[in-house]
Coordinates of C-alpha atoms and ligand atoms in Angstrom, one line a residue:
M1226 CA -2.6 -8.4 15.5
H1227 CA -5.8 -9.1 13.5
Y1228 CA -9.3 -10.3 13.8
F1229 CA -9.2 -13.5 11.7
G1230 CA -9.3 -16.7 13.7
Y1231 CA -10.9 -20.1 14.1
K1232 CA -14.1 -20.5 16.2
R1233 CA -15.4 -24.0 16.6
G1234 CA -13.1 -25.2 13.8
E1235 CA -14.1 -22.6 11.3
L1236 CA -12.3 -19.4 10.1
Y1237 CA -14.1 -16.2 11.1
C1238 CA -13.4 -12.6 10.2
E1239 CA -14.6 -10.8 13.3
G1240 CA -18.1 -12.1 13.9
V1241 CA -18.7 -13.5 10.5
P1242 CA -17.8 -17.0 9.2
V1243 CA -15.7 -16.8 6.1
K1244 CA -17.8 -19.6 4.6
K1245 CA -20.9 -17.5 4.9
I1246 CA -19.3 -14.8 2.8
V1247 CA -18.2 -17.2 0.2
E1248 CA -21.7 -18.8 -0.1
E1249 CA -23.0 -15.3 -1.0
V1250 CA -20.1 -13.8 -3.0
G1251 CA -18.1 -16.8 -4.4
T1252 CA -14.4 -17.1 -4.8
P1253 CA -11.8 -15.7 -5.2
V1254 CA -12.8 -12.9 -2.7
Y1255 CA -10.8 -10.4 -0.7
I1256 CA -12.1 -10.0 2.8
Y1257 CA -11.1 -7.1 5.0
S1258 CA -11.6 -6.6 8.7
A1259 CA -12.7 -3.1 9.7
K1260 CA -11.8 -3.7 13.3
T1261 CA -8.3 -4.6 12.4
I1262 CA -7.8 -1.5 10.2
K1263 CA -9.2 0.7 13.0
R1264 CA -6.9 -0.9 15.5
H1265 CA -3.8 -0.5 13.3
F1266 CA -4.6 3.1 12.5
K1267 CA -5.3 4.0 16.2
V1268 CA -2.1 2.3 17.4
F1269 CA -0.1 4.1 14.8
Q1270 CA -1.7 7.5 15.5
E1271 CA -1.4 7.2 19.2
S1272 CA 2.3 6.5 18.8
F1273 CA 2.8 10.0 17.5
S1274 CA 0.4 11.7 19.9
D1275 CA 3.2 13.6 21.6
V1276 CA 4.1 15.6 18.5
E1277 CA 2.3 17.7 15.8
H1278 CA 1.6 15.2 13.1
L1279 CA -0.6 14.2 10.2
I1280 CA -1.1 10.7 9.0
C1281 CA -1.6 10.5 5.3
Y1282 CA -2.6 6.9 4.6
S1283 CA -0.8 5.7 1.5
V1284 CA -3.8 4.9 -0.7
K1285 CA -1.8 2.7 -3.2
A1286 CA -1.8 -0.1 -0.6
N1287 CA -5.5 -0.5 -0.8
S1288 CA -7.6 2.1 -2.5
N1289 CA -11.1 0.8 -2.2
I1290 CA -13.3 3.9 -1.4
A1291 CA -14.9 2.1 1.6
I1292 CA -11.5 1.5 3.2
I1293 CA -10.4 5.1 2.5
S1294 CA -13.7 6.4 4.0
L1295 CA -13.3 4.2 7.1
L1296 CA -9.8 5.8 7.6
K1297 CA -11.1 9.3 6.9
N1298 CA -13.6 8.8 9.8
L1299 CA -10.6 8.1 12.1
G1300 CA -9.0 11.4 11.0
S1301 CA -6.6 10.1 8.3
G1302 CA -5.4 12.1 5.4
A1303 CA -4.1 10.6 2.2
D1304 CA -0.9 10.2 0.2
V1305 CA -1.9 9.9 -3.5
V1306 CA 0.2 9.3 -6.6
S1307 CA -2.2 9.9 -9.5
S1308 CA -5.3 11.8 -10.4
G1309 CA -7.1 8.4 -10.1
E1310 CA -6.1 8.1 -6.4
L1311 CA -6.8 11.8 -5.9
K1312 CA -10.4 11.4 -7.2
R1313 CA -10.9 8.4 -5.0
V1314 CA -9.8 10.1 -1.8
L1315 CA -11.9 13.2 -2.6
K1316 CA -14.9 10.9 -3.3
A1317 CA -14.3 9.1 0.0
G1318 CA -14.4 12.5 1.7
I1319 CA -10.8 13.2 2.7
E1320 CA -10.2 16.9 3.4
P1321 CA -8.0 18.4 0.6
K1322 CA -5.8 20.0 3.2
K1323 CA -4.9 16.5 4.4
I1324 CA -3.7 15.3 1.0
V1325 CA -0.2 15.0 -0.2
F1326 CA 0.6 14.2 -3.9
S1327 CA 3.7 12.0 -4.4
G1328 CA 5.1 10.2 -7.5
V1329 CA 7.9 10.6 -10.0
G1330 CA 5.6 11.1 -13.1
K1331 CA 2.9 13.6 -12.3
T1332 CA 1.4 15.1 -15.5
S1333 CA 0.6 18.8 -15.7
E1334 CA -3.1 17.8 -15.9
E1335 CA -2.7 15.9 -12.6
M1336 CA -1.0 18.9 -11.0
E1337 CA -3.7 21.2 -12.2
M1338 CA -6.4 19.0 -10.7
A1339 CA -4.6 18.8 -7.4
L1340 CA -3.8 22.5 -7.3
L1341 CA -7.4 23.4 -7.9
A1342 CA -8.6 20.9 -5.3
D1343 CA -6.4 22.8 -2.8
I1344 CA -4.3 19.9 -1.5
L1345 CA -1.8 20.3 1.3
M1346 CA 1.4 19.8 -0.8
F1347 CA 3.1 18.3 -3.8
N1348 CA 6.0 16.0 -3.1
V1349 CA 8.2 16.9 -6.1
E1350 CA 10.7 14.4 -7.4
S1351 CA 12.7 16.2 -10.1
V1352 CA 14.0 19.5 -11.2
E1353 CA 11.9 19.4 -14.4
E1354 CA 8.8 18.5 -12.4
L1355 CA 9.4 21.5 -10.2
E1356 CA 9.5 23.8 -13.3
V1357 CA 6.3 22.3 -14.6
L1358 CA 4.6 22.8 -11.3
G1359 CA 5.7 26.4 -11.3
E1360 CA 4.2 26.9 -14.8
V1361 CA 0.9 25.2 -13.8
A1362 CA 0.7 27.4 -10.7
K1363 CA 1.3 30.5 -12.7
K1364 CA -1.3 29.6 -15.2
F1365 CA -3.9 29.6 -12.4
G1366 CA -2.4 32.5 -10.4
K1367 CA -2.2 30.1 -7.5
P1368 CA 1.1 29.4 -5.7
A1369 CA 1.8 25.6 -5.4
P1370 CA 2.8 24.4 -1.9
F1371 CA 5.5 21.8 -2.2
A1372 CA 8.2 19.7 -0.6
L1373 CA 11.1 18.2 -2.4
R1374 CA 11.6 14.5 -2.1
V1375 CA 15.2 13.8 -1.2
N1376 CA 16.8 10.6 -2.2
P1377 CA 19.0 10.1 0.9
D1378 CA 20.9 7.1 -0.5
V1379 CA 20.1 4.8 2.4
D1380 CA 19.7 1.1 2.0
P1381 CA 16.4 0.0 3.5
K1382 CA 17.5 -3.7 3.4
T1383 CA 14.3 -4.9 1.8
H1384 CA 13.4 -6.5 -1.5
P1385 CA 15.2 -4.6 -4.3
Y1386 CA 11.9 -4.0 -6.1
I1387 CA 10.6 -2.1 -3.1
S1388 CA 13.8 -0.1 -2.2
T1389 CA 13.4 3.5 -3.3
G1390 CA 16.0 5.5 -1.3
L1391 CA 19.2 4.4 -3.0
K1392 CA 21.0 6.6 -5.6
K1393 CA 20.4 3.9 -8.3
N1394 CA 16.6 4.2 -7.7
K1395 CA 14.5 6.6 -9.8
F1396 CA 12.9 8.2 -6.8
G1397 CA 13.6 11.7 -5.3
I1398 CA 16.3 14.3 -5.9
S1399 CA 19.9 13.7 -4.7
E1400 CA 21.1 15.5 -1.6
E1401 CA 23.6 17.6 -3.6
M1402 CA 20.9 19.0 -5.9
V1403 CA 18.2 19.6 -3.4
I1404 CA 19.5 22.8 -1.8
N1405 CA 19.9 24.4 -5.3
C1406 CA 16.3 23.5 -6.2
Y1407 CA 15.0 25.2 -3.1
K1408 CA 17.1 28.3 -3.9
K1409 CA 15.7 28.4 -7.4
A1410 CA 12.2 27.9 -6.1
K1411 CA 12.6 30.8 -3.6
K1412 CA 12.8 33.2 -6.6
N1413 CA 9.5 32.0 -8.1
P1414 CA 6.4 33.5 -6.5
Y1415 CA 4.3 30.6 -7.7
L1416 CA 6.3 28.0 -5.8
K1417 CA 5.8 27.8 -2.1
P1418 CA 8.3 25.6 -0.3
I1419 CA 6.6 24.3 2.9
G1420 CA 8.3 21.0 3.6
L1421 CA 10.9 18.3 3.0
D1422 CA 10.1 14.7 2.1
A1423 CA 11.6 11.3 1.9
H1424 CA 10.4 7.7 1.5
I1425 CA 13.1 5.0 1.4
G1426 CA 11.2 1.9 0.7
S1427 CA 8.6 -0.6 1.9
Q1428 CA 8.4 -3.6 4.2
I1429 CA 11.4 -2.3 6.2
T1430 CA 11.9 -4.4 9.3
S1431 CA 14.6 -2.5 11.2
L1432 CA 14.9 1.0 12.6
S1433 CA 18.4 1.9 11.4
P1434 CA 17.5 2.8 7.8
F1435 CA 14.8 5.1 9.1
V1436 CA 17.2 6.8 11.5
D1437 CA 19.9 7.1 8.9
S1438 CA 17.4 8.7 6.5
L1439 CA 16.2 11.1 9.2
N1440 CA 19.7 12.2 9.9
R1441 CA 20.3 13.1 6.3
L1442 CA 17.0 15.0 6.2
K1443 CA 17.9 16.9 9.4
K1444 CA 21.1 18.1 7.9
I1445 CA 19.3 19.4 4.8
W1446 CA 16.4 20.9 6.9
K1447 CA 18.9 22.9 9.0
E1448 CA 20.7 24.1 5.9
L1449 CA 17.4 25.2 4.4
T1450 CA 16.2 27.0 7.5
S1451 CA 19.6 28.8 7.8
M1452 CA 18.9 30.1 4.2
G1453 CA 15.8 31.7 5.6
L1454 CA 13.3 29.1 4.3
E1455 CA 10.3 28.6 6.7
L1456 CA 9.5 25.0 6.3
Q1457 CA 6.7 23.4 8.3
Y1458 CA 6.3 19.8 7.2
L1459 CA 8.7 17.0 7.4
D1460 CA 7.2 14.2 5.4
F1461 CA 8.8 10.9 6.4
G1462 CA 7.0 8.7 3.9
G1463 CA 5.9 5.2 4.8
G1464 CA 7.6 1.8 4.8
L1465 CA 7.2 0.2 8.2
G1466 CA 7.1 -3.6 7.7
I1467 CA 4.7 -6.2 9.0
V1468 CA 4.8 -9.8 9.9
Y1469 CA 4.1 -12.1 7.0
E1470 CA 6.1 -15.1 8.2
N1471 CA 8.7 -14.6 11.0
E1472 CA 9.9 -11.0 10.4
E1473 CA 10.4 -8.9 13.5
P1474 CA 9.6 -5.4 12.5
P1475 CA 9.7 -2.5 15.0
L1476 CA 6.4 -1.9 16.7
P1477 CA 4.7 1.4 15.7
H1478 CA 5.6 3.0 19.1
E1479 CA 9.3 2.0 18.7
Y1480 CA 9.3 3.5 15.2
A1481 CA 7.6 6.6 16.4
E1482 CA 9.9 7.0 19.4
A1483 CA 13.0 6.8 17.1
I1484 CA 11.6 9.4 14.7
I1485 CA 10.4 11.7 17.5
Q1486 CA 13.7 11.4 19.3
E1487 CA 15.8 12.1 16.2
G1488 CA 13.6 14.8 14.8
K1489 CA 12.5 16.8 17.9
D1490 CA 14.9 19.7 17.5
L1491 CA 13.4 20.5 14.1
R1492 CA 10.0 21.5 15.5
A1493 CA 8.4 20.3 12.3
T1494 CA 4.9 19.0 11.8
L1495 CA 5.5 15.3 10.9
I1496 CA 3.7 13.7 8.0
L1497 CA 3.6 10.0 7.9
E1498 CA 2.5 7.9 4.9
P1499 CA 1.8 4.4 6.2
G1500 CA 0.2 1.9 3.9
R1501 CA 1.0 -1.7 4.5
V1502 CA 1.1 -1.4 8.3
I1503 CA -2.5 -0.2 8.4
V1504 CA -4.1 -2.6 5.9
G1505 CA -1.7 -5.5 5.2
N1506 CA -2.8 -7.9 7.9
A1507 CA -6.3 -6.7 7.8
G1508 CA -7.1 -8.6 4.6
I1509 CA -7.2 -12.1 3.3
L1510 CA -7.8 -13.6 -0.1
V1511 CA -10.1 -16.6 -0.1
T1512 CA -9.7 -19.2 -2.8
K1513 CA -11.2 -22.6 -3.7
V1514 CA -9.2 -25.7 -4.4
L1515 CA -9.9 -26.7 -8.0
Y1516 CA -7.7 -29.7 -8.4
I1517 CA -5.0 -31.7 -6.8
K1518 CA -2.3 -32.9 -9.1
E1519 CA 0.7 -35.0 -8.4
N1520 CA 3.8 -36.2 -10.3
K1521 CA 6.9 -38.0 -9.1
E1522 CA 8.5 -34.8 -7.8
K1523 CA 5.7 -32.6 -6.7
K1524 CA 2.2 -32.2 -5.5
F1525 CA 0.3 -29.2 -6.8
V1526 CA -2.8 -27.7 -5.2
I1527 CA -4.5 -25.8 -8.0
V1528 CA -6.7 -23.0 -6.8
D1529 CA -9.0 -20.5 -8.4
A1530 CA -7.0 -17.4 -7.4
G1531 CA -3.9 -16.7 -9.6
M1532 CA -1.1 -14.2 -10.0
N1533 CA -3.7 -11.9 -11.6
D1534 CA -5.4 -11.7 -8.2
L1535 CA -2.3 -11.6 -5.9
I1536 CA 0.9 -10.9 -7.7
R1537 CA 3.2 -10.5 -4.7
P1538 CA 4.5 -14.1 -4.6
A1539 CA 5.3 -14.1 -8.4
F1540 CA 6.7 -10.6 -8.3
Y1541 CA 8.7 -10.4 -5.1
Q1542 CA 8.9 -14.1 -4.1
A1543 CA 6.8 -12.8 -1.2
Y1544 CA 5.6 -15.2 1.5
H1545 CA 1.9 -15.3 2.4
K1546 CA 0.7 -17.7 5.0
I1547 CA -2.0 -20.1 3.7
I1548 CA -4.5 -21.7 6.0
P1549 CA -7.6 -23.8 5.4
I1550 CA -11.0 -22.3 6.2
E1551 CA -11.9 -25.6 8.1
E1552 CA -9.4 -26.0 10.9
K1553 CA -7.3 -29.1 10.4
E1554 CA -5.0 -31.0 12.6
D1555 CA -4.0 -33.8 10.3
E1556 CA -0.5 -34.5 9.0
S1557 CA 1.0 -31.9 6.8
E1558 CA 2.3 -32.3 3.3
V1559 CA 4.6 -30.2 1.1
V1560 CA 2.9 -28.7 -1.9
D1561 CA 3.0 -25.9 -4.4
V1562 CA -0.1 -23.8 -4.3
V1563 CA -0.7 -22.6 -7.9
G1564 CA -3.2 -20.6 -9.8
P1565 CA -5.0 -21.2 -13.2
I1566 CA -2.9 -18.6 -15.2
C1567 CA -0.7 -19.9 -18.0
E1568 CA 2.6 -18.7 -16.6
A1569 CA 5.2 -20.7 -14.7
S1570 CA 5.4 -17.8 -12.2
D1571 CA 1.7 -18.2 -11.3
F1572 CA 2.1 -19.5 -7.8
L1573 CA 0.9 -18.4 -4.3
A1574 CA 3.3 -20.7 -2.4
K1575 CA 6.1 -23.0 -3.2
E1576 CA 7.3 -26.1 -1.2
R1577 CA 4.8 -25.1 1.5
K1578 CA 3.8 -27.4 4.3
L1579 CA 0.0 -27.5 4.4
P1580 CA -2.6 -29.8 5.9
K1581 CA -4.0 -32.2 3.4
V1582 CA -6.7 -30.5 1.3
K1583 CA -9.0 -31.7 -1.5
R1584 CA -11.0 -30.4 -4.4
G1585 CA -13.7 -27.9 -3.3
E1586 CA -12.1 -26.9 -0.1
L1587 CA -11.4 -23.2 0.7
L1588 CA -8.1 -21.7 1.6
A1589 CA -7.3 -18.3 3.1
I1590 CA -4.2 -16.4 1.9
M1591 CA -3.3 -14.2 4.8
G1592 CA -1.7 -10.8 4.8
A1593 CA -3.4 -9.8 1.5
G1594 CA -4.9 -6.5 2.6
A1595 CA -2.0 -4.4 1.2
Y1596 CA -0.9 -4.5 -2.5
G1597 CA -3.3 -7.3 -3.1
F1598 CA -6.5 -6.3 -5.0
V1599 CA -4.9 -3.0 -6.1
M1600 CA -2.2 -4.9 -8.1
S1601 CA -4.6 -7.4 -9.6
S1602 CA -5.2 -7.5 -13.3
N1603 CA -7.4 -9.1 -15.9
Y1604 CA -4.6 -11.3 -17.4
N1605 CA -6.1 -14.4 -19.1
S1606 CA -9.4 -12.4 -19.3
R1607 CA -10.1 -13.2 -15.7
P1608 CA -12.6 -10.9 -13.9
R1609 CA -11.1 -9.3 -10.8
A1610 CA -12.2 -10.6 -7.5
A1611 CA -14.9 -9.2 -5.3
E1612 CA -14.0 -7.2 -2.1
V1613 CA -15.9 -7.6 1.1
L1614 CA -15.6 -5.5 4.3
V1615 CA -16.5 -7.1 7.6
D1616 CA -17.6 -4.9 10.5
E1617 CA -18.4 -7.0 13.6
E1618 CA -21.4 -9.1 12.8
E1619 CA -22.1 -7.5 9.4
F1620 CA -20.4 -7.8 6.0
Y1621 CA -20.6 -5.4 3.1
I1622 CA -19.7 -6.1 -0.6
I1623 CA -17.5 -3.0 -1.2
R1624 CA -16.6 -4.1 -4.8
K1625 CA -18.7 -6.4 -6.9
R1626 CA -17.0 -9.2 -8.8
E1627 CA -16.3 -8.0 -12.3
T1628 CA -18.3 -9.7 -15.1
I1629 CA -16.7 -11.1 -18.2
E1630 CA -18.6 -8.4 -20.2
D1631 CA -16.9 -5.7 -18.1
L1632 CA -13.6 -7.0 -19.5
F1633 CA -14.3 -6.0 -23.1
A1634 CA -16.8 -3.3 -22.5
L1635 CA -14.4 -0.6 -23.7
E1636 CA -13.2 -2.5 -26.8
S1637 CA -14.6 -2.3 -30.3
I1638 CA -14.3 -4.1 -33.6
P1639 CA -13.6 -1.9 -36.7
S1640 CA -16.7 -2.2 -38.9
K1641 CA -14.7 -3.7 -41.8
Y1642 CA -13.9 -6.7 -39.7
L1643 CA -17.5 -7.4 -38.9
Ligands
LLP133 N1 4.8 6.8 0.5 C1 5.3 6.6 -0.8 C2 5.9 7.8 -1.5 C3 5.4 5.3 -1.3 O1 5.9 5.2 -2.5 C4 4.9 4.2 -0.6 C5 4.9 2.9 -1.2 C6 4.3 4.5 0.7 C7 4.3 5.8 1.2 C8 3.7 3.4 1.5 O2 4.6 2.4 1.9 P1 4.2 1.3 2.9 O3 4.0 1.9 4.2 O4 3.0 0.6 2.4 O5 5.4 0.4 2.9 N2 3.9 -3.4 -4.1 C9 4.9 -3.6 -3.1 C10 5.1 -2.3 -2.3 C11 5.3 -1.1 -3.1 C12 5.4 0.2 -2.2 C13 5.4 1.4 -3.0 N3 5.4 2.6 -2.3 C14 4.6 -4.8 -2.3 O6 3.6 -5.5 -2.6 O7 5.3 -5.2 -1.4

């Protein structure tokens, strides 16, 4: 469910015509709907209203500080994976006690920053990381609250690049080692075990991997409590999938019911780290058709957004629906929608049925709110797109388009080359 739709033959985001935004901001441009984000967050939150819980929006999905701020106003916390994300969420006003810090490669400087900021907990992903966390905590005389991220060896049945809970993945600590890690930590006064954590992957479209993972966690949780550990938080990560094409992911309330049902005897405070399900369908990328080009085999629609703007199709062969800004009913044709980047993988859609479009027309790439702008790059020295947030009848530029000068502002030429 989202608030992008045609009115009188023209695509609107809430009460604003997309064309009006493009006239002011240009293309390519990411456009987000505040109402959609609010709705997704509320539906997700209400699904868990029967149990103690904290929603820590996974900032990596879309880390614009306006979006984080909007979610903060709805009561969200944040899941961060770098000091960059930590600074963003603090800037956006998220309470430190609602922040969890995940990620396999935290540096000691990042741990220090988070410890001093007084975050809720560190989700630790290796034995060595736990040792370093203990050292950092000792240095500041401040015990570090943590959970260990378990790798439950569960197949999330999603794209291999976004599976994280299998033994062959770099994430988390294996079940066999986890108990010993907690035992070791118990002896260190600077390490404070307060939770248990897992995240098995992203764009998961069935309940069974979640239930399997929860069952593994339950077993470990019970073992830990019988050892005398007083854990409070069960962090279940994110991963709930959305509809891009014709997927049928569980609804948030189905997902919540399954987790609550399986996990109720633990009496834990649940932490959830949704990303995609909150922002994915709340954003579009609008691009302009530059050229149409045809050969014997194929027709190409060349647009001004490339894999540097939205890498998901090139990277994961991801499907994003594409629709024209002016509603069309004419016959469809099969085309490849490609960008201007000098790479064969620079496509937004392949063999796609689209209404006939011509040079200068605008297209919307749907479902681009999560892992869109955040994964964009400056490849081919292309300035990154602008970001706009629509809230009912108003729109706000929440990130200006980069300029070409921005691209080399940090570079310098050694004087002997001048
Ligand atoms: N928690 C942790 C520890 C994570 O690693 C992730 C995502 C999330 C939460 C949020 O997962 P979500 O609810 O959004 O599925 N770039 C890929 C997705 C990578 C996901 C990485 N981790 C894509 O475009 O599909």
